[in-house]
Amino acid sequence: MTFKSSLLFAKSLIFPKSDKKSSARRSLFGALFCIGLSILPLVVVISITNGMISGMTQRIIGLSSNHLNAYVASSIRQVKSAQAFRDYSQEFYDVDGVLAVYPEVGISALAAGKDYRTGVQLRALDPDVFEKNHYFKDLFTLVDGDLNDFINTKEKKAVIGKKMSETLNLQVGDTFRIITTRNINGKIAPKLTSFKVSAIITSGYQELDEFWIFIPLDIAYSSLSLSSATYNVMIETPDPLSTDLVRIQNDLAVQLGRYVNIYRWDQVNAAEFENFSSTKVMLVFIMMMIVLVASINIASAIVMLVMERKKEIAILKSIGASPSGITISFILAGMSCGLGGLFIGIPIGLLLAVNANQLVLALEKLVNYFAKIAYLFKGVPLSEVQQIHLMDPAYYLQNIPIDVPFNQIFLIAVSTIILSFLVALIPSIKAGKEKPLDILRKN
């Protein structure tokens, strides 16, 4: 029995010429749609998860640690004034591969708004960082105010995050107080400094920027207590994912000596990236289990198909068909289910993934609409009903960046075909071993 003959028999198994109703054929197409439905969420989950992790990673690298972060000892004279710290950071350019440096003073403090206080992380930087640093320029979105007012200022002005403005009930132009501590004659005393809000921004990832307040570097040195401040320099290189990053890190450590510790972005944020990776692996594992369960339907469909077509198997064997040829026919029928499922699941999955933001927004509106109706029946005033967010910015990005991983989708497609082959193998081998005389006697 040639492969062409096996292919023709497989075709007749799936698309018989007779109009006779077949339970096995219905099971075969049912298995096909089950695989398609299981592939669909897998494609959506991988595309959205990749985009989410990529977007979060980009913000963590660009806005928090940059490619490399140099932690400078607070005891050295090079950090005793703003200009001295700037001059010292220029020495980092002596190392090949350093493209830009941004000196920063970090201070943990208390911020007091109109009627609320909260802990904050002050980030004292040169104000032009919002122009010079392309990460700050591209990843921060201006919610209200004017960044130029902050960039060109020499006054006590600040840029705050959207979440911080909501927490402290602050608008552009409002004044708030920063409370730091200082040591007076061996006693800890508070120091109050007032700042005016120049602009309100958001990175789209609330967990990252909810406690940040940006102030000018010179103002931090002249107006705040720096007794508990940390001094670091954000360092930009050609590529944060390049293996050359380790070489630049080592060269900087040699160049700057024992008063500076240099860390890569993946070292500073190791916990976050381990969490991202484990979450992605777990989601993909769960989705693949769903595909596996759906693939088992193929085995049951092939068993039913063999039972229905026993007479045809006997006739084919009696005229010379080989057991391997019969086996191949049923394996091809099973694999066609997996292939058909891929043709259904992958295109629809990609379509849903590309339009994920619009779909989430529409679903969010629908949920809020029914929620309002439910609250009205309970007698709750609509003014007291809070908006429901399906993608809470406290945990996710406000806008889902879609990253379609074609190499991973190709891997899914290959895995599904192999899985279809494996689940169809045992019942197909049994079909090839059927004895024609026994079948014809029984019929």
CSV table of C-alpha atoms in Angstrom, one decimal:
chain,number,residue,atom,x,y,z
A,1,MET,CA,0.0,0.0,0.0
A,2,THR,CA,1.6,3.2,-1.1
A,3,PHE,CA,1.6,6.5,0.8
A,4,LYS,CA,-0.7,8.0,-1.8
A,5,SER,CA,-3.2,5.2,-1.2
A,6,SER,CA,-3.0,5.8,2.5
A,7,LEU,CA,-3.6,9.5,1.9
A,8,LEU,CA,-6.7,8.8,-0.2
A,9,PHE,CA,-8.1,6.4,2.4
A,10,ALA,CA,-7.4,9.0,5.1
A,11,LYS,CA,-9.3,11.6,3.0
A,12,SER,CA,-12.3,9.2,2.7
A,13,LEU,CA,-12.2,8.7,6.5
A,14,ILE,CA,-12.7,12.4,7.0
A,15,PHE,CA,-14.8,13.3,4.0
A,16,PRO,CA,-16.8,10.1,3.0
A,17,LYS,CA,-18.7,10.2,-0.3
A,18,SER,CA,-21.8,8.8,1.3
A,19,ASP,CA,-24.2,11.0,3.2
A,20,LYS,CA,-24.6,8.4,6.0
A,21,LYS,CA,-24.5,9.9,9.4
A,22,SER,CA,-21.3,9.1,11.3
A,23,SER,CA,-20.8,9.5,15.1
A,24,ALA,CA,-17.1,9.0,14.6
A,25,ARG,CA,-16.9,11.7,12.0
A,26,ARG,CA,-18.8,14.1,14.3
A,27,SER,CA,-16.3,13.2,17.1
A,28,LEU,CA,-13.4,13.9,14.7
A,29,PHE,CA,-14.7,17.4,13.9
A,30,GLY,CA,-15.6,18.0,17.6
A,31,ALA,CA,-11.9,17.2,18.5
A,32,LEU,CA,-10.8,19.6,15.8
A,33,PHE,CA,-12.9,22.5,17.2
A,34,CYS,CA,-11.8,21.6,20.8
A,35,ILE,CA,-8.1,21.9,19.7
A,36,GLY,CA,-8.9,25.2,18.0
A,37,LEU,CA,-10.6,26.6,21.1
A,38,SER,CA,-7.7,25.5,23.3
A,39,ILE,CA,-5.1,27.0,20.9
A,40,LEU,CA,-7.0,30.3,20.8
A,41,PRO,CA,-6.4,31.4,24.4
A,42,LEU,CA,-2.9,30.1,24.3
A,43,VAL,CA,-2.0,32.4,21.4
A,44,VAL,CA,-3.8,35.4,23.2
A,45,VAL,CA,-2.1,34.7,26.5
A,46,ILE,CA,1.4,34.4,25.0
A,47,SER,CA,1.0,37.6,22.9
A,48,ILE,CA,-0.4,39.6,25.8
A,49,THR,CA,2.1,38.2,28.4
A,50,ASN,CA,5.1,38.9,26.1
A,51,GLY,CA,3.9,42.4,25.5
A,52,MET,CA,3.2,43.0,29.2
A,53,ILE,CA,6.6,41.7,30.3
A,54,SER,CA,8.4,43.6,27.6
A,55,GLY,CA,6.6,46.9,28.5
A,56,MET,CA,7.2,46.4,32.2
A,57,THR,CA,10.8,45.5,31.6
A,58,GLN,CA,11.4,48.5,29.4
A,59,ARG,CA,10.0,50.8,32.1
A,60,ILE,CA,12.0,49.2,34.9
A,61,ILE,CA,15.2,49.4,32.9
A,62,GLY,CA,14.7,52.9,31.6
A,63,LEU,CA,13.0,54.7,34.4
A,64,SER,CA,14.3,52.9,37.5
A,65,SER,CA,17.8,51.5,37.3
A,66,ASN,CA,18.8,52.2,33.7
A,67,HIS,CA,21.3,49.8,32.0
A,68,LEU,CA,23.8,50.1,34.9
A,69,ASN,CA,23.5,51.7,38.3
A,70,ALA,CA,26.5,53.0,40.2
A,71,TYR,CA,25.9,53.3,44.0
A,72,VAL,CA,28.4,55.9,45.3
A,73,ALA,CA,29.6,56.0,48.9
A,74,SER,CA,28.1,59.0,50.8
A,75,SER,CA,31.3,59.7,52.6
A,76,ILE,CA,33.5,60.8,49.7
A,77,ARG,CA,33.9,64.5,48.9
A,78,GLN,CA,32.7,64.0,45.3
A,79,VAL,CA,29.1,63.9,46.4
A,80,LYS,CA,29.2,66.8,48.9
A,81,SER,CA,27.7,69.3,46.4
A,82,ALA,CA,25.5,69.1,43.3
A,83,GLN,CA,28.3,70.4,40.9
A,84,ALA,CA,30.9,68.1,42.4
A,85,PHE,CA,28.6,65.1,41.9
A,86,ARG,CA,28.0,66.2,38.3
A,87,ASP,CA,31.7,66.5,37.7
A,88,TYR,CA,32.4,63.2,39.3
A,89,SER,CA,29.8,61.5,37.1
A,90,GLN,CA,31.6,62.8,34.0
A,91,GLU,CA,34.5,60.4,34.8
A,92,PHE,CA,32.2,57.5,33.9
A,93,TYR,CA,32.5,58.5,30.2
A,94,ASP,CA,36.2,57.4,30.3
A,95,VAL,CA,35.0,53.8,30.0
A,96,ASP,CA,34.2,52.6,26.5
A,97,GLY,CA,30.5,51.8,26.0
A,98,VAL,CA,29.1,54.5,28.3
A,99,LEU,CA,26.7,56.7,26.3
A,100,ALA,CA,25.1,58.8,29.0
A,101,VAL,CA,25.1,59.3,32.8
A,102,TYR,CA,22.5,60.8,35.1
A,103,PRO,CA,23.5,61.6,38.7
A,104,GLU,CA,20.7,61.0,41.2
A,105,VAL,CA,20.2,61.6,44.9
A,106,GLY,CA,17.5,59.4,46.4
A,107,ILE,CA,15.8,60.3,49.7
A,108,SER,CA,13.1,58.5,51.6
A,109,ALA,CA,10.7,61.1,53.0
A,110,LEU,CA,7.2,61.9,54.0
A,111,ALA,CA,4.9,64.0,51.7
A,112,ALA,CA,2.0,65.9,53.2
A,113,GLY,CA,-0.8,67.1,51.0
A,114,LYS,CA,-4.0,68.9,51.7
A,115,ASP,CA,-5.5,66.2,54.0
A,116,TYR,CA,-3.2,63.2,53.8
A,117,ARG,CA,0.4,62.1,54.3
A,118,THR,CA,2.3,59.2,52.7
A,119,GLY,CA,5.8,57.9,52.4
A,120,VAL,CA,7.6,58.9,49.1
A,121,GLN,CA,10.8,58.3,47.3
A,122,LEU,CA,12.4,61.6,46.3
A,123,ARG,CA,14.4,61.4,43.2
A,124,ALA,CA,16.7,64.5,42.8
A,125,LEU,CA,17.9,64.7,39.2
A,126,ASP,CA,19.0,67.4,36.8
A,127,PRO,CA,15.6,68.7,35.5
A,128,ASP,CA,16.7,68.3,31.8
A,129,VAL,CA,16.6,64.5,32.3
A,130,PHE,CA,13.1,64.6,30.9
A,131,GLU,CA,14.6,65.9,27.6
A,132,LYS,CA,17.9,64.2,27.5
A,133,ASN,CA,17.0,60.7,28.6
A,134,HIS,CA,14.9,59.1,25.8
A,135,TYR,CA,13.3,56.6,28.3
A,136,PHE,CA,12.0,59.5,30.4
A,137,LYS,CA,10.9,61.3,27.2
A,138,ASP,CA,9.1,58.3,25.6
A,139,LEU,CA,7.8,56.3,28.5
A,140,PHE,CA,6.4,59.1,30.8
A,141,THR,CA,3.1,60.5,29.7
A,142,LEU,CA,2.1,64.0,30.8
A,143,VAL,CA,-1.2,63.9,32.5
A,144,ASP,CA,-1.4,67.6,33.5
A,145,GLY,CA,0.9,70.7,33.7
A,146,ASP,CA,4.1,71.6,31.8
A,147,LEU,CA,7.4,69.7,32.0
A,148,ASN,CA,9.2,72.8,30.6
A,149,ASP,CA,8.1,74.7,33.8
A,150,PHE,CA,10.1,72.1,35.8
A,151,ILE,CA,13.0,71.8,33.3
A,152,ASN,CA,13.7,75.5,33.3
A,153,THR,CA,13.1,76.2,36.9
A,154,LYS,CA,15.5,77.0,39.7
A,155,GLU,CA,12.7,77.1,42.3
A,156,LYS,CA,11.3,74.4,44.6
A,157,LYS,CA,9.1,72.7,42.1
A,158,ALA,CA,8.3,69.0,41.6
A,159,VAL,CA,7.0,66.5,39.2
A,160,ILE,CA,4.7,63.9,40.8
A,161,GLY,CA,3.0,60.7,39.6
A,162,LYS,CA,-0.7,60.4,38.8
A,163,LYS,CA,-1.3,58.0,41.7
A,164,MET,CA,0.6,60.4,44.1
A,165,SER,CA,-1.5,63.3,43.0
A,166,GLU,CA,-4.7,61.3,43.7
A,167,THR,CA,-3.4,60.1,47.1
A,168,LEU,CA,-2.4,63.6,48.3
A,169,ASN,CA,-5.3,65.3,46.4
A,170,LEU,CA,-2.9,67.6,44.5
A,171,GLN,CA,-3.3,69.5,41.2
A,172,VAL,CA,-0.8,71.4,39.1
A,173,GLY,CA,0.1,74.6,41.0
A,174,ASP,CA,-0.7,73.2,44.4
A,175,THR,CA,1.9,73.3,47.2
A,176,PHE,CA,2.8,70.4,49.3
A,177,ARG,CA,5.4,69.7,52.0
A,178,ILE,CA,8.3,67.3,52.1
A,179,ILE,CA,9.3,66.1,55.6
A,180,THR,CA,12.8,64.8,56.0
A,181,THR,CA,14.9,64.2,59.1
A,182,ARG,CA,18.1,65.9,60.3
A,183,ASN,CA,20.4,65.5,63.3
A,184,ILE,CA,20.6,68.4,65.7
A,185,ASN,CA,23.0,68.0,68.6
A,186,GLY,CA,22.5,64.2,68.5
A,187,LYS,CA,18.7,64.4,68.3
A,188,ILE,CA,16.6,63.6,65.3
A,189,ALA,CA,14.4,66.5,64.2
A,190,PRO,CA,12.0,66.9,61.3
A,191,LYS,CA,12.8,69.3,58.4
A,192,LEU,CA,9.9,70.7,56.4
A,193,THR,CA,10.3,71.9,52.8
A,194,SER,CA,7.5,73.2,50.6
A,195,PHE,CA,7.3,72.3,46.9
A,196,LYS,CA,5.0,73.4,44.1
A,197,VAL,CA,3.6,70.9,41.6
A,198,SER,CA,4.8,71.6,38.1
A,199,ALA,CA,3.5,68.6,36.3
A,200,ILE,CA,1.7,65.3,36.9
A,201,ILE,CA,3.0,62.3,34.9
A,202,THR,CA,2.5,58.5,34.6
A,203,SER,CA,4.6,55.7,33.2
A,204,GLY,CA,1.5,53.5,32.7
A,205,TYR,CA,2.8,51.1,35.4
A,206,GLN,CA,1.5,52.3,38.7
A,207,GLU,CA,3.4,49.8,40.8
A,208,LEU,CA,6.7,51.3,39.6
A,209,ASP,CA,6.1,55.1,39.9
A,210,GLU,CA,3.4,55.5,42.6
A,211,PHE,CA,5.9,56.7,45.2
A,212,TRP,CA,8.2,58.8,43.0
A,213,ILE,CA,8.5,62.5,43.3
A,214,PHE,CA,11.1,64.2,41.0
A,215,ILE,CA,12.8,67.4,42.3
A,216,PRO,CA,15.8,69.4,40.9
A,217,LEU,CA,19.3,68.2,42.0
A,218,ASP,CA,20.4,71.6,43.1
A,219,ILE,CA,17.3,72.2,45.3
A,220,ALA,CA,17.9,68.8,47.0
A,221,TYR,CA,21.4,69.9,48.1
A,222,SER,CA,20.4,73.4,49.1
A,223,SER,CA,17.0,72.8,50.8
A,224,LEU,CA,16.8,69.2,52.1
A,225,SER,CA,18.5,67.2,54.7
A,226,LEU,CA,20.7,64.6,53.0
A,227,SER,CA,21.7,62.7,56.2
A,228,SER,CA,20.0,59.5,54.9
A,229,ALA,CA,20.4,60.1,51.2
A,230,THR,CA,21.7,57.6,48.7
A,231,TYR,CA,23.9,58.7,45.7
A,232,ASN,CA,23.8,56.8,42.5
A,233,VAL,CA,24.5,57.3,38.8
A,234,MET,CA,22.3,55.9,36.1
A,235,ILE,CA,24.4,54.7,33.2
A,236,GLU,CA,23.2,54.2,29.7
A,237,THR,CA,25.0,51.8,27.3
A,238,PRO,CA,24.3,50.9,23.6
A,239,ASP,CA,22.2,47.8,24.5
A,240,PRO,CA,21.0,46.6,27.9
A,241,LEU,CA,20.6,43.0,26.6
A,242,SER,CA,24.1,42.8,25.1
A,243,THR,CA,26.7,40.5,26.7
A,244,ASP,CA,29.1,43.5,26.5
A,245,LEU,CA,27.2,45.0,29.5
A,246,VAL,CA,29.2,42.7,31.8
A,247,ARG,CA,32.5,44.0,30.3
A,248,ILE,CA,31.4,47.7,30.8
A,249,GLN,CA,30.3,46.8,34.4
A,250,ASN,CA,33.8,45.4,35.1
A,251,ASP,CA,35.6,48.2,33.5
A,252,LEU,CA,33.7,50.8,35.5
A,253,ALA,CA,34.4,48.9,38.7
A,254,VAL,CA,38.2,49.0,37.9
A,255,GLN,CA,38.1,52.7,36.8
A,256,LEU,CA,36.1,54.0,39.8
A,257,GLY,CA,37.6,52.0,42.6
A,258,ARG,CA,36.3,50.7,45.9
A,259,TYR,CA,33.9,53.7,46.7
A,260,VAL,CA,31.5,52.7,44.0
A,261,ASN,CA,29.4,49.5,43.5
A,262,ILE,CA,28.2,48.8,39.9
A,263,TYR,CA,25.1,46.7,39.3
A,264,ARG,CA,23.4,45.6,36.1
A,265,TRP,CA,19.7,46.2,35.7
A,266,ASP,CA,19.0,42.5,35.9
A,267,GLN,CA,20.8,42.4,39.3
A,268,VAL,CA,19.0,45.4,40.7
A,269,ASN,CA,15.6,44.0,39.7
A,270,ALA,CA,16.3,40.2,39.9
A,271,ALA,CA,13.1,39.5,42.0
A,272,GLU,CA,10.8,41.2,39.6
A,273,PHE,CA,12.2,39.4,36.5
A,274,GLU,CA,12.1,36.0,38.3
A,275,ASN,CA,8.4,36.7,39.1
A,276,PHE,CA,7.7,37.7,35.4
A,277,SER,CA,9.4,34.5,34.1
A,278,SER,CA,7.7,32.1,36.6
A,279,THR,CA,4.3,33.7,35.9
A,280,LYS,CA,4.7,33.3,32.1
A,281,VAL,CA,5.9,29.7,32.4
A,282,MET,CA,2.9,28.8,34.7
A,283,LEU,CA,0.4,30.4,32.3
A,284,VAL,CA,1.9,28.6,29.3
A,285,PHE,CA,2.0,25.3,31.2
A,286,ILE,CA,-1.7,25.6,32.1
A,287,MET,CA,-2.7,26.5,28.5
A,288,MET,CA,-0.6,23.5,27.2
A,289,MET,CA,-2.5,21.2,29.6
A,290,ILE,CA,-5.7,22.5,28.1
A,291,VAL,CA,-4.4,21.6,24.6
A,292,LEU,CA,-3.3,18.2,25.9
A,293,VAL,CA,-6.8,17.5,27.3
A,294,ALA,CA,-8.4,18.6,24.0
A,295,SER,CA,-6.0,16.4,22.0
A,296,ILE,CA,-7.2,13.3,23.9
A,297,ASN,CA,-10.5,13.7,22.1
A,298,ILE,CA,-8.6,12.7,18.9
A,299,ALA,CA,-7.8,9.3,20.4
A,300,SER,CA,-11.4,8.6,21.2
A,301,ALA,CA,-12.5,9.8,17.8
A,302,ILE,CA,-10.0,7.5,16.0
A,303,VAL,CA,-11.2,4.6,18.1
A,304,MET,CA,-14.8,5.3,17.0
A,305,LEU,CA,-13.7,5.7,13.4
A,306,VAL,CA,-11.9,2.3,13.5
A,307,MET,CA,-15.0,0.6,14.9
A,308,GLU,CA,-17.2,2.2,12.1
A,309,ARG,CA,-14.8,1.4,9.3
A,310,LYS,CA,-13.8,-2.2,10.3
A,311,LYS,CA,-15.5,-3.6,7.2
A,312,GLU,CA,-13.6,-1.2,4.9
A,313,ILE,CA,-10.3,-2.1,6.7
A,314,ALA,CA,-11.1,-5.8,6.1
A,315,ILE,CA,-11.8,-5.3,2.4
A,316,LEU,CA,-8.6,-3.3,1.9
A,317,LYS,CA,-6.5,-5.8,3.7
A,318,SER,CA,-8.0,-8.7,1.7
A,319,ILE,CA,-7.0,-7.0,-1.6
A,320,GLY,CA,-3.4,-6.4,-0.4
A,321,ALA,CA,-3.4,-3.3,1.9
A,322,SER,CA,-0.6,-3.4,4.4
A,323,PRO,CA,-1.0,-2.9,8.2
A,324,SER,CA,1.4,0.0,8.1
A,325,GLY,CA,-0.6,1.6,5.3
A,326,ILE,CA,-3.9,1.4,7.3
A,327,THR,CA,-2.1,2.7,10.4
A,328,ILE,CA,-0.7,5.7,8.4
A,329,SER,CA,-4.2,6.5,7.1
A,330,PHE,CA,-5.7,6.8,10.6
A,331,ILE,CA,-2.6,8.7,11.9
A,332,LEU,CA,-3.1,11.2,9.1
A,333,ALA,CA,-6.8,11.5,10.0
A,334,GLY,CA,-5.8,12.3,13.6
A,335,MET,CA,-3.1,14.7,12.6
A,336,SER,CA,-5.5,16.5,10.3
A,337,CYS,CA,-7.6,17.3,13.4
A,338,GLY,CA,-4.6,19.0,15.0
A,339,LEU,CA,-3.8,20.9,11.8
A,340,GLY,CA,-7.4,22.0,11.4
A,341,GLY,CA,-7.5,23.2,15.0
A,342,LEU,CA,-4.4,25.3,14.3
A,343,PHE,CA,-6.0,26.9,11.3
A,344,ILE,CA,-9.0,27.9,13.5
A,345,GLY,CA,-7.2,28.8,16.7
A,346,ILE,CA,-4.1,30.7,15.5
A,347,PRO,CA,-5.8,33.3,13.2
A,348,ILE,CA,-8.6,34.0,15.6
A,349,GLY,CA,-6.2,34.1,18.5
A,350,LEU,CA,-3.9,36.6,16.7
A,351,LEU,CA,-7.0,38.7,15.8
A,352,LEU,CA,-8.1,38.9,19.4
A,353,ALA,CA,-4.6,39.6,20.7
A,354,VAL,CA,-4.1,42.5,18.3
A,355,ASN,CA,-7.4,44.0,19.3
A,356,ALA,CA,-7.0,43.2,23.0
A,357,ASN,CA,-7.1,46.8,24.2
A,358,GLN,CA,-10.4,47.6,22.4
A,359,LEU,CA,-11.9,44.3,23.6
A,360,VAL,CA,-10.9,44.9,27.2
A,361,LEU,CA,-12.3,48.5,27.0
A,362,ALA,CA,-15.6,47.2,25.5
A,363,LEU,CA,-15.9,44.5,28.1
A,364,GLU,CA,-15.1,47.0,30.9
A,365,LYS,CA,-17.9,49.2,29.7
A,366,LEU,CA,-20.3,46.3,29.6
A,367,VAL,CA,-19.3,45.2,33.1
A,368,ASN,CA,-19.7,48.7,34.5
A,369,TYR,CA,-23.1,49.1,32.8
A,370,PHE,CA,-24.5,45.9,34.4
A,371,ALA,CA,-22.8,46.8,37.7
A,372,LYS,CA,-24.7,50.2,37.7
A,373,ILE,CA,-28.0,48.4,37.1
A,374,ALA,CA,-27.3,46.0,39.9
A,375,TYR,CA,-26.4,48.9,42.3
A,376,LEU,CA,-29.6,50.8,41.3
A,377,PHE,CA,-31.7,47.8,42.2
A,378,LYS,CA,-29.9,47.7,45.6
A,379,GLY,CA,-30.7,51.4,46.1
A,380,VAL,CA,-27.1,52.6,45.9
A,381,PRO,CA,-26.7,56.1,44.4
A,382,LEU,CA,-24.7,56.2,41.1
A,383,SER,CA,-22.4,58.9,42.5
A,384,GLU,CA,-21.1,56.3,45.0
A,385,VAL,CA,-20.5,53.6,42.4
A,386,GLN,CA,-16.8,53.2,41.7
A,387,GLN,CA,-15.5,52.4,38.2
A,388,ILE,CA,-14.5,48.8,37.7
A,389,HIS,CA,-11.1,48.4,35.9
A,390,LEU,CA,-10.5,44.9,34.4
A,391,MET,CA,-6.8,45.8,33.9
A,392,ASP,CA,-6.0,47.6,37.2
A,393,PRO,CA,-3.0,49.9,36.7
A,394,ALA,CA,-1.8,49.0,40.1
A,395,TYR,CA,-0.8,45.6,38.8
A,396,TYR,CA,-0.7,45.9,35.0
A,397,LEU,CA,0.1,48.4,32.3
A,398,GLN,CA,-2.7,50.8,31.5
A,399,ASN,CA,-2.4,50.0,27.8
A,400,ILE,CA,-1.6,46.4,26.8
A,401,PRO,CA,1.4,46.4,24.4
A,402,ILE,CA,1.0,43.5,22.0
A,403,ASP,CA,4.1,41.5,21.1
A,404,VAL,CA,3.3,38.6,18.8
A,405,PRO,CA,6.0,36.0,19.3
A,406,PHE,CA,5.9,34.2,15.9
A,407,ASN,CA,8.7,31.8,16.9
A,408,GLN,CA,6.7,30.7,19.9
A,409,ILE,CA,3.6,30.3,17.9
A,410,PHE,CA,5.5,28.2,15.4
A,411,LEU,CA,6.6,26.1,18.3
A,412,ILE,CA,3.0,25.7,19.5
A,413,ALA,CA,2.0,24.6,16.0
A,414,VAL,CA,4.7,22.0,15.8
A,415,SER,CA,3.9,20.8,19.3
A,416,THR,CA,0.2,20.4,18.5
A,417,ILE,CA,1.0,18.4,15.4
A,418,ILE,CA,3.3,16.1,17.3
A,419,LEU,CA,0.7,15.8,20.1
A,420,SER,CA,-1.9,14.9,17.6
A,421,PHE,CA,0.4,12.2,16.1
A,422,LEU,CA,1.1,10.7,19.5
A,423,VAL,CA,-2.5,10.5,20.7
A,424,ALA,CA,-3.6,9.0,17.4
A,425,LEU,CA,-0.7,6.5,17.3
A,426,ILE,CA,-2.1,3.7,19.5
A,427,PRO,CA,-5.6,3.4,18.1
A,428,SER,CA,-4.1,3.7,14.6
A,429,ILE,CA,-1.7,0.8,15.2
A,430,LYS,CA,-4.6,-1.3,16.5
A,431,ALA,CA,-6.5,-0.5,13.3
A,432,GLY,CA,-3.5,-1.8,11.3
A,433,LYS,CA,-3.5,-5.0,13.2
A,434,GLU,CA,-7.1,-5.8,12.6
A,435,LYS,CA,-7.6,-9.3,11.1
A,436,PRO,CA,-9.8,-9.2,8.0
A,437,LEU,CA,-11.1,-12.8,8.3
A,438,ASP,CA,-12.3,-12.1,11.9
A,439,ILE,CA,-14.0,-8.9,10.8
A,440,LEU,CA,-15.7,-10.5,7.8
A,441,ARG,CA,-17.0,-13.5,9.8
A,442,LYS,CA,-18.6,-11.1,12.4
A,443,ASN,CA,-20.2,-9.1,9.7
